[in-house]
Short mmCIF file of C-alpha atoms and ligand atoms in Angstrom, two decimals:
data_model
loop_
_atom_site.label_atom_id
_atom_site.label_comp_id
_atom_site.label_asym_id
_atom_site.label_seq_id
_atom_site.Cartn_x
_atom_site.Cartn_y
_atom_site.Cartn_z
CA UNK U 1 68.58 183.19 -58.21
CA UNK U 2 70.26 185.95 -55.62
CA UNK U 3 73.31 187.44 -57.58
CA UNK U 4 75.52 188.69 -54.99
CA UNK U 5 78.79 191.11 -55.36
CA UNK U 6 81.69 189.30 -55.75
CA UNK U 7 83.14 190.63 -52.00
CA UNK U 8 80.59 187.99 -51.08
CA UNK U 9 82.59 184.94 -52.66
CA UNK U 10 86.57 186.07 -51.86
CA UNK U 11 85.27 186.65 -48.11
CA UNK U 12 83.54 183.20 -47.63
CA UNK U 13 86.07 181.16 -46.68
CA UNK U 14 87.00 183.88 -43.65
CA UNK U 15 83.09 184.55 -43.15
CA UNK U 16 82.83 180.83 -42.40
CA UNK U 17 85.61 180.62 -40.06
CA UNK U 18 83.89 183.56 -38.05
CA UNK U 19 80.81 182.06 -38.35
CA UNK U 20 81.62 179.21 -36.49
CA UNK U 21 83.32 181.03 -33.77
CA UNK U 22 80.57 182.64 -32.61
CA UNK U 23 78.73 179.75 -33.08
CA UNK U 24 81.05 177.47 -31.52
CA UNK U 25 79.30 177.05 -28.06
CA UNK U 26 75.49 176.28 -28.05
CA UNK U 27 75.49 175.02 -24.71
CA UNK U 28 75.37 177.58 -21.76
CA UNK U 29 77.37 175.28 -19.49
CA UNK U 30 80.66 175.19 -21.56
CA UNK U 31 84.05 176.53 -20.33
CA UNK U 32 84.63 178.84 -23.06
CA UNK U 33 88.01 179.67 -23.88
CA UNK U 34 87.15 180.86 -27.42
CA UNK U 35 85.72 184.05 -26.02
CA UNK U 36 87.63 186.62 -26.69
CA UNK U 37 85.45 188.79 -24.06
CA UNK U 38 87.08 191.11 -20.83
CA UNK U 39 86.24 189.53 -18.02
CA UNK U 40 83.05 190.76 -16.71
CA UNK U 41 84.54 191.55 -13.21
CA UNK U 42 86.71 193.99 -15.38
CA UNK U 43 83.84 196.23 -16.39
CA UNK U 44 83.17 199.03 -14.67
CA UNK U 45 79.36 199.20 -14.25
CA UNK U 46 78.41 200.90 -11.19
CA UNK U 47 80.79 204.12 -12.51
CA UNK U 48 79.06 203.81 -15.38
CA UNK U 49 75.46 203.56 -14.03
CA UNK U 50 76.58 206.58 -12.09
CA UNK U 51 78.14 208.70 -15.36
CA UNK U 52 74.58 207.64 -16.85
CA UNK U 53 72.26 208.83 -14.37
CA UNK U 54 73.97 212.05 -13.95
CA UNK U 55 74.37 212.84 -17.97
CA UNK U 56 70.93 211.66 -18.72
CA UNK U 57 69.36 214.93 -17.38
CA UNK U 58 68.29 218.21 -19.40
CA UNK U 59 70.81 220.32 -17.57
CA UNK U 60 73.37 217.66 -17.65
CA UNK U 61 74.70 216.51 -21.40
CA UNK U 62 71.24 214.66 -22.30
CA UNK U 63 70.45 216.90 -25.01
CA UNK U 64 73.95 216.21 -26.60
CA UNK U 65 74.05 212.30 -25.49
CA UNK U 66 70.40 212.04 -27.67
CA UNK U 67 71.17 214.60 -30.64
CA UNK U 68 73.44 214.18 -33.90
CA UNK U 69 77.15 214.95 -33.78
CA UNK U 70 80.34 215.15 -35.02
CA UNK U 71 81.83 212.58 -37.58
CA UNK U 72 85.37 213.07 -35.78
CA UNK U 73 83.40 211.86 -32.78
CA UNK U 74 83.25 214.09 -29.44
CA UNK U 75 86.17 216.39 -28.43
CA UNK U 76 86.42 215.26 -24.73
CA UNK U 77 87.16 211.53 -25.75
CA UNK U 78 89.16 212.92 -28.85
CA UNK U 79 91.52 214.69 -26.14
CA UNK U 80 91.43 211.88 -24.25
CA UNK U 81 93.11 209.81 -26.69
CA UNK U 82 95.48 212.48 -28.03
CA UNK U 83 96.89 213.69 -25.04
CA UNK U 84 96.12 210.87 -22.11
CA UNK U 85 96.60 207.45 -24.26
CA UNK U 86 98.66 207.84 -26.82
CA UNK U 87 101.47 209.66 -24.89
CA UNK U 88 101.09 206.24 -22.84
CA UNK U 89 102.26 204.63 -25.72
CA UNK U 90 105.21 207.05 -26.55
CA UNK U 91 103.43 209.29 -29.39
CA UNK U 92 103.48 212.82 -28.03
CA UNK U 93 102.36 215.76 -29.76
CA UNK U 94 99.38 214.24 -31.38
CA UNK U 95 96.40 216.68 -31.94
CA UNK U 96 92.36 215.63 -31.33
CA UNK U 97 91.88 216.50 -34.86
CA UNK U 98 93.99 213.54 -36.01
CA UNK U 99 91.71 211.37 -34.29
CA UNK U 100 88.54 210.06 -35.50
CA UNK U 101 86.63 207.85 -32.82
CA UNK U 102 85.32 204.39 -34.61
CA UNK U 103 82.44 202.02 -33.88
CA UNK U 104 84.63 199.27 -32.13
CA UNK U 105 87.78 198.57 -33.01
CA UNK U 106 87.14 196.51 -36.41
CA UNK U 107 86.06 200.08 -38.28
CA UNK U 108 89.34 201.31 -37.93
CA UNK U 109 90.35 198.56 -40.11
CA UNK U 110 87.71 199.11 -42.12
CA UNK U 111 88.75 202.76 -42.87
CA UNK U 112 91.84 202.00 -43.55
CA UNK U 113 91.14 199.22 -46.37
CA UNK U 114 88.42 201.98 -47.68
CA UNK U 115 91.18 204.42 -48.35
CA UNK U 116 94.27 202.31 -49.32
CA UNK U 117 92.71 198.66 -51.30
CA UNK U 118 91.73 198.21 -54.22
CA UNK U 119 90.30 195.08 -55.27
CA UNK U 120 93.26 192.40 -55.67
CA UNK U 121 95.76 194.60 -54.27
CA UNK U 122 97.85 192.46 -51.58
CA UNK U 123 97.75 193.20 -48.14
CA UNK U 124 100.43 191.25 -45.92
CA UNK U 125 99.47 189.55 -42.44
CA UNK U 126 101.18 188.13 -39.43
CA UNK U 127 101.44 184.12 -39.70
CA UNK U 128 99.18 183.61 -37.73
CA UNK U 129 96.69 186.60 -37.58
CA UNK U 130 93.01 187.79 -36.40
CA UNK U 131 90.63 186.00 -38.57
CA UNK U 132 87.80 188.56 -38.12
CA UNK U 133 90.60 191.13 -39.94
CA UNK U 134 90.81 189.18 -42.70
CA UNK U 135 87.77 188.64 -43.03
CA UNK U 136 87.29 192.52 -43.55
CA UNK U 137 90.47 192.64 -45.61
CA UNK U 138 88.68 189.65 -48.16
CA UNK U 139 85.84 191.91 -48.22
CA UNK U 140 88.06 194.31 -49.42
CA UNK U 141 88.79 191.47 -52.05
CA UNK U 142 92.34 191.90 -51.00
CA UNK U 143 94.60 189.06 -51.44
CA UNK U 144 95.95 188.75 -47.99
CA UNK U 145 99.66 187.08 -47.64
CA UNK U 146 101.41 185.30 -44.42
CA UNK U 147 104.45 187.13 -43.33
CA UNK U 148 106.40 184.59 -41.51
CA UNK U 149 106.56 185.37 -37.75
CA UNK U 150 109.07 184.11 -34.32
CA UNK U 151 108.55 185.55 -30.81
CA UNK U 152 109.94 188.82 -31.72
CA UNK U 153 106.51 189.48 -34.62
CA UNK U 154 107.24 189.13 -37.72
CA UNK U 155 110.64 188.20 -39.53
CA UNK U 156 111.81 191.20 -41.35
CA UNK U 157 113.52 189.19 -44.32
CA UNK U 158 110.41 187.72 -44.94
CA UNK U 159 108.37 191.12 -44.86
CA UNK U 160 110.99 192.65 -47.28
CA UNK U 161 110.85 189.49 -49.46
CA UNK U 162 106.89 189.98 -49.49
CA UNK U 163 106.51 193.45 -49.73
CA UNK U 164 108.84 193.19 -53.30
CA UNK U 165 107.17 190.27 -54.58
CA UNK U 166 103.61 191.38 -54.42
CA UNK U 167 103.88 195.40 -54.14
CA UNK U 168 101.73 195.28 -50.73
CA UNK U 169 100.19 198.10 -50.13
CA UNK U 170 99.49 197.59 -46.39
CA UNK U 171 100.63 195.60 -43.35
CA UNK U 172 98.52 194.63 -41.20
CA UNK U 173 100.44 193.88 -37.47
CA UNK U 174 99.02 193.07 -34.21
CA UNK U 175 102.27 194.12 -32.39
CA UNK U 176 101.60 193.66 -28.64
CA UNK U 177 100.14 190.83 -27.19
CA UNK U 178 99.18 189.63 -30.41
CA UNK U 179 95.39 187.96 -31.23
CA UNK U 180 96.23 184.69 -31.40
CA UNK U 181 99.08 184.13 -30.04
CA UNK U 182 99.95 186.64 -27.15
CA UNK U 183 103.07 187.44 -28.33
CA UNK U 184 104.80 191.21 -28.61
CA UNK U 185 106.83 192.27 -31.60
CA UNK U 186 110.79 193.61 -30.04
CA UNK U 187 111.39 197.47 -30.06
CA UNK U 188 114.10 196.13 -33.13
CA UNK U 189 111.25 194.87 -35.09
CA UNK U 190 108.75 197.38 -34.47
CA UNK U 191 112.00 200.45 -35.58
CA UNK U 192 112.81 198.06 -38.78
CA UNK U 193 109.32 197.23 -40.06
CA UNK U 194 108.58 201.16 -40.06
CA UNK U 195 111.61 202.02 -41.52
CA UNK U 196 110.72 199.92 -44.29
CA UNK U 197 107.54 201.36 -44.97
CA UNK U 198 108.83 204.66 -45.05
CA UNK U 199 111.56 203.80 -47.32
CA UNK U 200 108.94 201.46 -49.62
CA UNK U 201 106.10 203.72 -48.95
CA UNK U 202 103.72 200.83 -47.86
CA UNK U 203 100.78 201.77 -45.42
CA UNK U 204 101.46 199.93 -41.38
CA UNK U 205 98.09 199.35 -39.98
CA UNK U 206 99.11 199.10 -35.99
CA UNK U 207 96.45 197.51 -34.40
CA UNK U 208 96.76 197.82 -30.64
CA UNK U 209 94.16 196.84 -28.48
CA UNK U 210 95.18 194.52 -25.52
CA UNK U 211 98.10 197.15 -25.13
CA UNK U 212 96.98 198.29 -22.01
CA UNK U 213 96.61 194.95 -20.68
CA UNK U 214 100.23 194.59 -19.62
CA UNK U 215 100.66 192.47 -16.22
CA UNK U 216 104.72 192.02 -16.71
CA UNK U 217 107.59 193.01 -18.23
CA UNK U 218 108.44 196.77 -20.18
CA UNK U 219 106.17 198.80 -22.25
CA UNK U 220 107.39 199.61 -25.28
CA UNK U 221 106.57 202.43 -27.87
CA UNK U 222 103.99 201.83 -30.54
CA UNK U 223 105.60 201.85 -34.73
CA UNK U 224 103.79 205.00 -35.24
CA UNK U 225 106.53 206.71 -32.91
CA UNK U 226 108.97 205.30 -35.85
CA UNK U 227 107.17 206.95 -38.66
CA UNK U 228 108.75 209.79 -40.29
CA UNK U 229 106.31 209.98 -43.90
CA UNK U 230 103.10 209.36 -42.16
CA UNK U 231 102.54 205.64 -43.24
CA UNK U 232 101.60 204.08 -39.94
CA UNK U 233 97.61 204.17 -39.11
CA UNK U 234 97.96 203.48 -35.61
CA UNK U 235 94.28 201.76 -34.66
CA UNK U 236 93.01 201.16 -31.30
CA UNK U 237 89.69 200.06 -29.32
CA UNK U 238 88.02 200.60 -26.17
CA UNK U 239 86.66 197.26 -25.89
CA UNK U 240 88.79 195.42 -23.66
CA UNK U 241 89.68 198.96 -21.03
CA UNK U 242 86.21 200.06 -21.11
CA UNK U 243 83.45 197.96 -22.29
CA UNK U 244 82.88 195.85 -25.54
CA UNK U 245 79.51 196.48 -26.09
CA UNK U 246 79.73 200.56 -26.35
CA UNK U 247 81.34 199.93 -29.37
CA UNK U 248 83.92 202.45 -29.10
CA UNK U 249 87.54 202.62 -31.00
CA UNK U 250 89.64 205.21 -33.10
CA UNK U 251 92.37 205.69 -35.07
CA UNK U 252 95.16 207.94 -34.69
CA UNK U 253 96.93 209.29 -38.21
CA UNK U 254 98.17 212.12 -40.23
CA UNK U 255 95.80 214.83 -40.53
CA UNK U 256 95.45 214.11 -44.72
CA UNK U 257 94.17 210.36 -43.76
CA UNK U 258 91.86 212.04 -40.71
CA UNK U 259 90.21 213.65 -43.37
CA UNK U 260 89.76 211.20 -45.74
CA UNK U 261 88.02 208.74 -43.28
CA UNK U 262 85.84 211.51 -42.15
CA UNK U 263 84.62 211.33 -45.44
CA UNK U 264 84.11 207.50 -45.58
CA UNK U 265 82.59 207.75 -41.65
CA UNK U 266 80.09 210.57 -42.64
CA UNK U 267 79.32 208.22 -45.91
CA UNK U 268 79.08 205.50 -43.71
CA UNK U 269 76.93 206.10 -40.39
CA UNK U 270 77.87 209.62 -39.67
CA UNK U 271 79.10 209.25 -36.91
CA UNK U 272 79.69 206.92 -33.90
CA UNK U 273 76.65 206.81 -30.96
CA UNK U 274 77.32 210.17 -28.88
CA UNK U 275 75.94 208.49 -25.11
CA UNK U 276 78.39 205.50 -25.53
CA UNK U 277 81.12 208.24 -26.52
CA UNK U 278 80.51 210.80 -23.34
CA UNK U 279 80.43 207.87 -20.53
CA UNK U 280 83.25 206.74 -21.63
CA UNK U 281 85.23 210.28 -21.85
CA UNK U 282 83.69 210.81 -18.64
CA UNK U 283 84.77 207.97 -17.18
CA UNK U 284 88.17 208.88 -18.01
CA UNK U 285 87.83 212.80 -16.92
CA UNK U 286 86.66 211.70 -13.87
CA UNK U 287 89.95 209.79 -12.63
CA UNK U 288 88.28 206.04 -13.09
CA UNK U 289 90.49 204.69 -15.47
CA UNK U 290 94.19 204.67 -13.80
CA UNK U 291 93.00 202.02 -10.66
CA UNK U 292 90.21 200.48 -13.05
CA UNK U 293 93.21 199.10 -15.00
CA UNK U 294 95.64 198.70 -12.25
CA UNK U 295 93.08 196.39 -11.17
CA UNK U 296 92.21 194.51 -14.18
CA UNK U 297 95.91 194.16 -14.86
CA UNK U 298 95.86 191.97 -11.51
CA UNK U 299 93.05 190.55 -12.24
CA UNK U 300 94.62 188.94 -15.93
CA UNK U 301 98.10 188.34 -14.25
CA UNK U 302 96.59 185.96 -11.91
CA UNK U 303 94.83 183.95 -13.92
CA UNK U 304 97.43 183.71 -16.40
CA UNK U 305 99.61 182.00 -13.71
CA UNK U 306 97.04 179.39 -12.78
CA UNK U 307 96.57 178.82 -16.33
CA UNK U 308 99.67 177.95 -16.69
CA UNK U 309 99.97 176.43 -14.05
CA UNK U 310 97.48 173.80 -15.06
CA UNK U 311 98.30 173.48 -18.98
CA UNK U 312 102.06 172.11 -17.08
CA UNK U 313 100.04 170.25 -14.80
CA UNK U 314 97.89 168.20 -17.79
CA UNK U 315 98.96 168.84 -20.90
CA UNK U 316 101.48 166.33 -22.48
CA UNK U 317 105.33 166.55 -21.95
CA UNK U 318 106.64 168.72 -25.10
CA UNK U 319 103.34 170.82 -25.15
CA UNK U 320 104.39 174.19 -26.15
CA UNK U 321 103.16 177.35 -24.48
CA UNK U 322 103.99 181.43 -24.47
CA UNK U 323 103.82 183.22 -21.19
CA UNK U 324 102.05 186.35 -22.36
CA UNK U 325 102.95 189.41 -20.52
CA UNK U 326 99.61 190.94 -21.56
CA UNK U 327 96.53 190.60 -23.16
CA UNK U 328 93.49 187.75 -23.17
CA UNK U 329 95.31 184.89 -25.25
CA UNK U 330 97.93 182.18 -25.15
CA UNK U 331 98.99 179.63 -28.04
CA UNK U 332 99.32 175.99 -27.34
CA UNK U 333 101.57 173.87 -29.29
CA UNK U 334 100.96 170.23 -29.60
CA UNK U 335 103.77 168.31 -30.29
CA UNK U 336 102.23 165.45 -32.77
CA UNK U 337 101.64 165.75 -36.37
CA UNK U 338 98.79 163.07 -35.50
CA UNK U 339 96.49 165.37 -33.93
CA UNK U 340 94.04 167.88 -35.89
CA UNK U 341 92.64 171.02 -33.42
CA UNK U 342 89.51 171.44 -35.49
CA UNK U 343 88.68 167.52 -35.26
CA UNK U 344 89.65 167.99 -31.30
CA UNK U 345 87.47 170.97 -31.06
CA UNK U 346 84.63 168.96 -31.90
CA UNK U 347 85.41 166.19 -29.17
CA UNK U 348 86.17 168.50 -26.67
CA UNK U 349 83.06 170.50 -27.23
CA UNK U 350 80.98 167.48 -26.46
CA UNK U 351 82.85 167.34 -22.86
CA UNK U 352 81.37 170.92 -22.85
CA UNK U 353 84.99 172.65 -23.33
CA UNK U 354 85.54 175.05 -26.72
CA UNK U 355 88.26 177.07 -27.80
CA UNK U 356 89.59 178.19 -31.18
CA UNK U 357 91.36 175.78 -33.59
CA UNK U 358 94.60 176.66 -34.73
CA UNK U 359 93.96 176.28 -38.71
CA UNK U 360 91.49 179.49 -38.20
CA UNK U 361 94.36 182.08 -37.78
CA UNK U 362 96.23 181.19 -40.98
CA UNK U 363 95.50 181.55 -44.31
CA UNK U 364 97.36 179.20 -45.61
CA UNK U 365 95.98 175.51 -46.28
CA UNK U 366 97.29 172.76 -43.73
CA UNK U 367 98.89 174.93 -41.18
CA UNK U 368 98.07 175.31 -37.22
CA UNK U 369 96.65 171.93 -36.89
CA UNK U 370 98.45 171.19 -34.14
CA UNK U 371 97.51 174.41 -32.54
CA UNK U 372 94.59 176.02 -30.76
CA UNK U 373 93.75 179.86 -28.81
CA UNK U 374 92.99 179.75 -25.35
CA UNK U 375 91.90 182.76 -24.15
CA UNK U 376 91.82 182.51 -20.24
CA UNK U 377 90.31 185.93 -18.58
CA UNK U 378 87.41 185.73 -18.08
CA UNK U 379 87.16 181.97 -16.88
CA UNK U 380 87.07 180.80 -13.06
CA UNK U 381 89.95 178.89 -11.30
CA UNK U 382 87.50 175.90 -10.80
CA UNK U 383 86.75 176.45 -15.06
CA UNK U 384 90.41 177.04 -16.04
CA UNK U 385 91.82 173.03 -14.12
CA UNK U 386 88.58 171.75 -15.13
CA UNK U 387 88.78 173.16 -18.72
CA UNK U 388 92.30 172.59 -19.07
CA UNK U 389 92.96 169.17 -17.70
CA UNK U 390 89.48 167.83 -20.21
CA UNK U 391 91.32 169.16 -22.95
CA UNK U 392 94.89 167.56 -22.20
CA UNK U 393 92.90 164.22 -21.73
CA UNK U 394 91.24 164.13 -25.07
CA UNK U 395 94.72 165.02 -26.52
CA UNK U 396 96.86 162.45 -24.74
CA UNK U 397 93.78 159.92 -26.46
CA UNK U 398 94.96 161.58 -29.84
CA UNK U 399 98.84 161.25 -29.74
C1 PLP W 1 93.42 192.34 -32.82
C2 PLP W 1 92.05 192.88 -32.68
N1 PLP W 1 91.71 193.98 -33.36
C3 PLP W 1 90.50 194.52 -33.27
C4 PLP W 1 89.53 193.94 -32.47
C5 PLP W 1 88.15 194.51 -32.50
O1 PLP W 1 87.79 195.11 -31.34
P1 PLP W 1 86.31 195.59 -31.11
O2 PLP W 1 85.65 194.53 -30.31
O3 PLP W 1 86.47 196.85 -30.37
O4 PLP W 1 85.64 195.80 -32.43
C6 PLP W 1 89.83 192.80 -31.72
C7 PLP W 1 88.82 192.17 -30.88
O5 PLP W 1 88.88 191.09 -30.41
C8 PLP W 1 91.13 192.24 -31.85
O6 PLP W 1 91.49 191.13 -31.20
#
């Protein structure tokens, strides 16, 4: 009989939920708003076929795009980040050498578990969270808690309550335009949540990928520019600005932590792929990226409205729904206690419609079942009303 390690047992529960996400549409013809995919429109692929074609020669960067590199990943997209993105996110000052470039966005995560969990130690969420981070975080064999959250992130009491009671060690906190539910934590929140860890010395991983993906409404700066004792791990991705499948994320931290995960990166692939790494700093050196994202940010706000637009069109009277000012997601509320997302899910999927279930996002038993992620992107007008108004029909059946 195949003995496994016991990381295999505490992460089956999240391993299952992610397993049927990405198995959740068989059928090519479904209107799929469980993706959590840019829009392909958004990705840029004749600059890049052009960056490619150019750096792919002897005399061009070919023999560095083919040969081993740096674990910190390549200086051009270290600088990028440093002194192009972050500022963009109020953290000046920061240095390439405390960033390490990841593979994806998820390996920051994974860093930061590898140098701050031990087995059993608890690690607090967002209620509701990103079910493929707690899936790393069980593999961790953390014990991950719900910190209660409202539409300003997550409620401070409750953090403070938490953070005594179990001696967290780390936060984890999606705080703008949050996976599930869209939502962005207030500049109070984001000031008291790292005052607190600096006070309780707990670790903040900041995990900010849509944050670019603003369409309305203010920027605000990230809860690393809060951090005075160098607890925040501010984690980012270049999935949903560049492209997804290069794989391509960092994290940006006190030197002392740098080095530390450029010991668990060398220990655990060396380093990230060097051609995904250079088209996408040269993408960015070559002026691409400011109208790239001007126009993706158009792109999102639009269909945000006519999703909208149709969820107030079909869905039940009392249906509850966030107008995201960024990012790929929204959160519908149903308002019935008879109705069960993950039952629905099933229904709707035979009308060739799928999206995520609400249950999937918590951790606690018996919660989000009136729920359900729509993520809306990457879908057509004629797919949004069609997609939308079959779901509001199988739910007016249900309540
Ligand atoms: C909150 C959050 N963090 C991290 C990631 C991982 O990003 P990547 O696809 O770059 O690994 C995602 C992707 O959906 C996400 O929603």
């Amino acid at each position: 009989m195949l003995d496994f390690a016991q990381r295999v047992d505490t992460m089956k529960d999240s391993a299952k939920v992610m397993y049927d996400l990405f198995h959740a549409v068989t059928d090519p013809r479904t209107i799929n708003f469980a993706s959590g995919s840019p829009a392909n429109e958004t990705l840029p692929v004749d600059e890049v076929r052009e960056i490619a074609m150019e750096v792919l020669q002897k005399d061009g960067r070919g023999f560095e795009a083919l040969q081993y590199n740096n674990p910190t990943g390549i200086l051009d997209l270290r600088k990028i980040v440093a002194e192009y993105l972050l500022p963009r996110r109020g953290i000046e000052g920061a240095s390439p050498d405390e960033v390490l470039i990841s593979t994806g966005g998820l390996e920051p995560l994974y860093y930061a578990c590898q140098l701050f969990i031990n087995p059993g130690d608890t690690l607090l969420v967002e209620s509701p969270t990103f079910m493929h981070a707690v899936e790393m975080f069980k593999m961790f064999e953390a014990n991950c808690v719900e910190v209660e959250c409202d539409d300003e992130g997550m409620i401070i009491e409750d953090l403070k309550a938490k953070q005594e009671k179990y001696n967290a060690r780390m936060v984890y906190i999606i705080p703008t335009f949050q996976n599930p539910t869209g939502k962005t934590m207030s500049l109070e929140r984001r000031k008291a949540v790292a005052e607190l860890a600096n006070e309780k010395n707990f670790i903040i991983l900041e995990d900010d990928p849509y944050v670019e993906l603003r369409y309305s409404g203010e920027d605000l700066p990230a809860i690393k520019t809060f951090d005075t004792t160098d607890n925040v791990v501010y984690a980012n991705s270049f999935s949903k600005i560049f492209s997804p499948g290069n794989r391509l994320g960092y994290i940006y931290a006190a030197k002392p932590i740098v080095d530390k995960a450029f010991d668990i990166k060398t220990a655990t692939n060396s380093h990230t792929a060097v051609l995904p790494q250079i088209l996408c700093a040269e993408y960015f050196m070559r002026g691409y990226y400011p109208d790239h994202i001007a126009d993706a940010r158009a792109f999102y706000l639009d269909k945000r409205d006519h999703a909208l637009e149709y969820v107030k069109k079909y869905m039940p009277e009392g249906t509850k729904v966030n107008t995201p000012d960024g990012g790929l997601f929204m959160w519908l509320q149903i308002p019935s206690d008879k109705i069960d997302t993950r039952e629905l899910l099933e229904a709707a999927k035979e009308k060739l419609v799928a999206f995520v279930a609400g249950p999937g996002f918590y951790i606690d038993e018996g919660k989000g079942l009136n729920e359900l992620r729509m993520s809306y992107g990457h879908l057509s007008y004629e797919q949004l009303e069609k997609g939308i108004s079959t779901l509001a029909e199988l739910i007016k059946e249900r309540i």
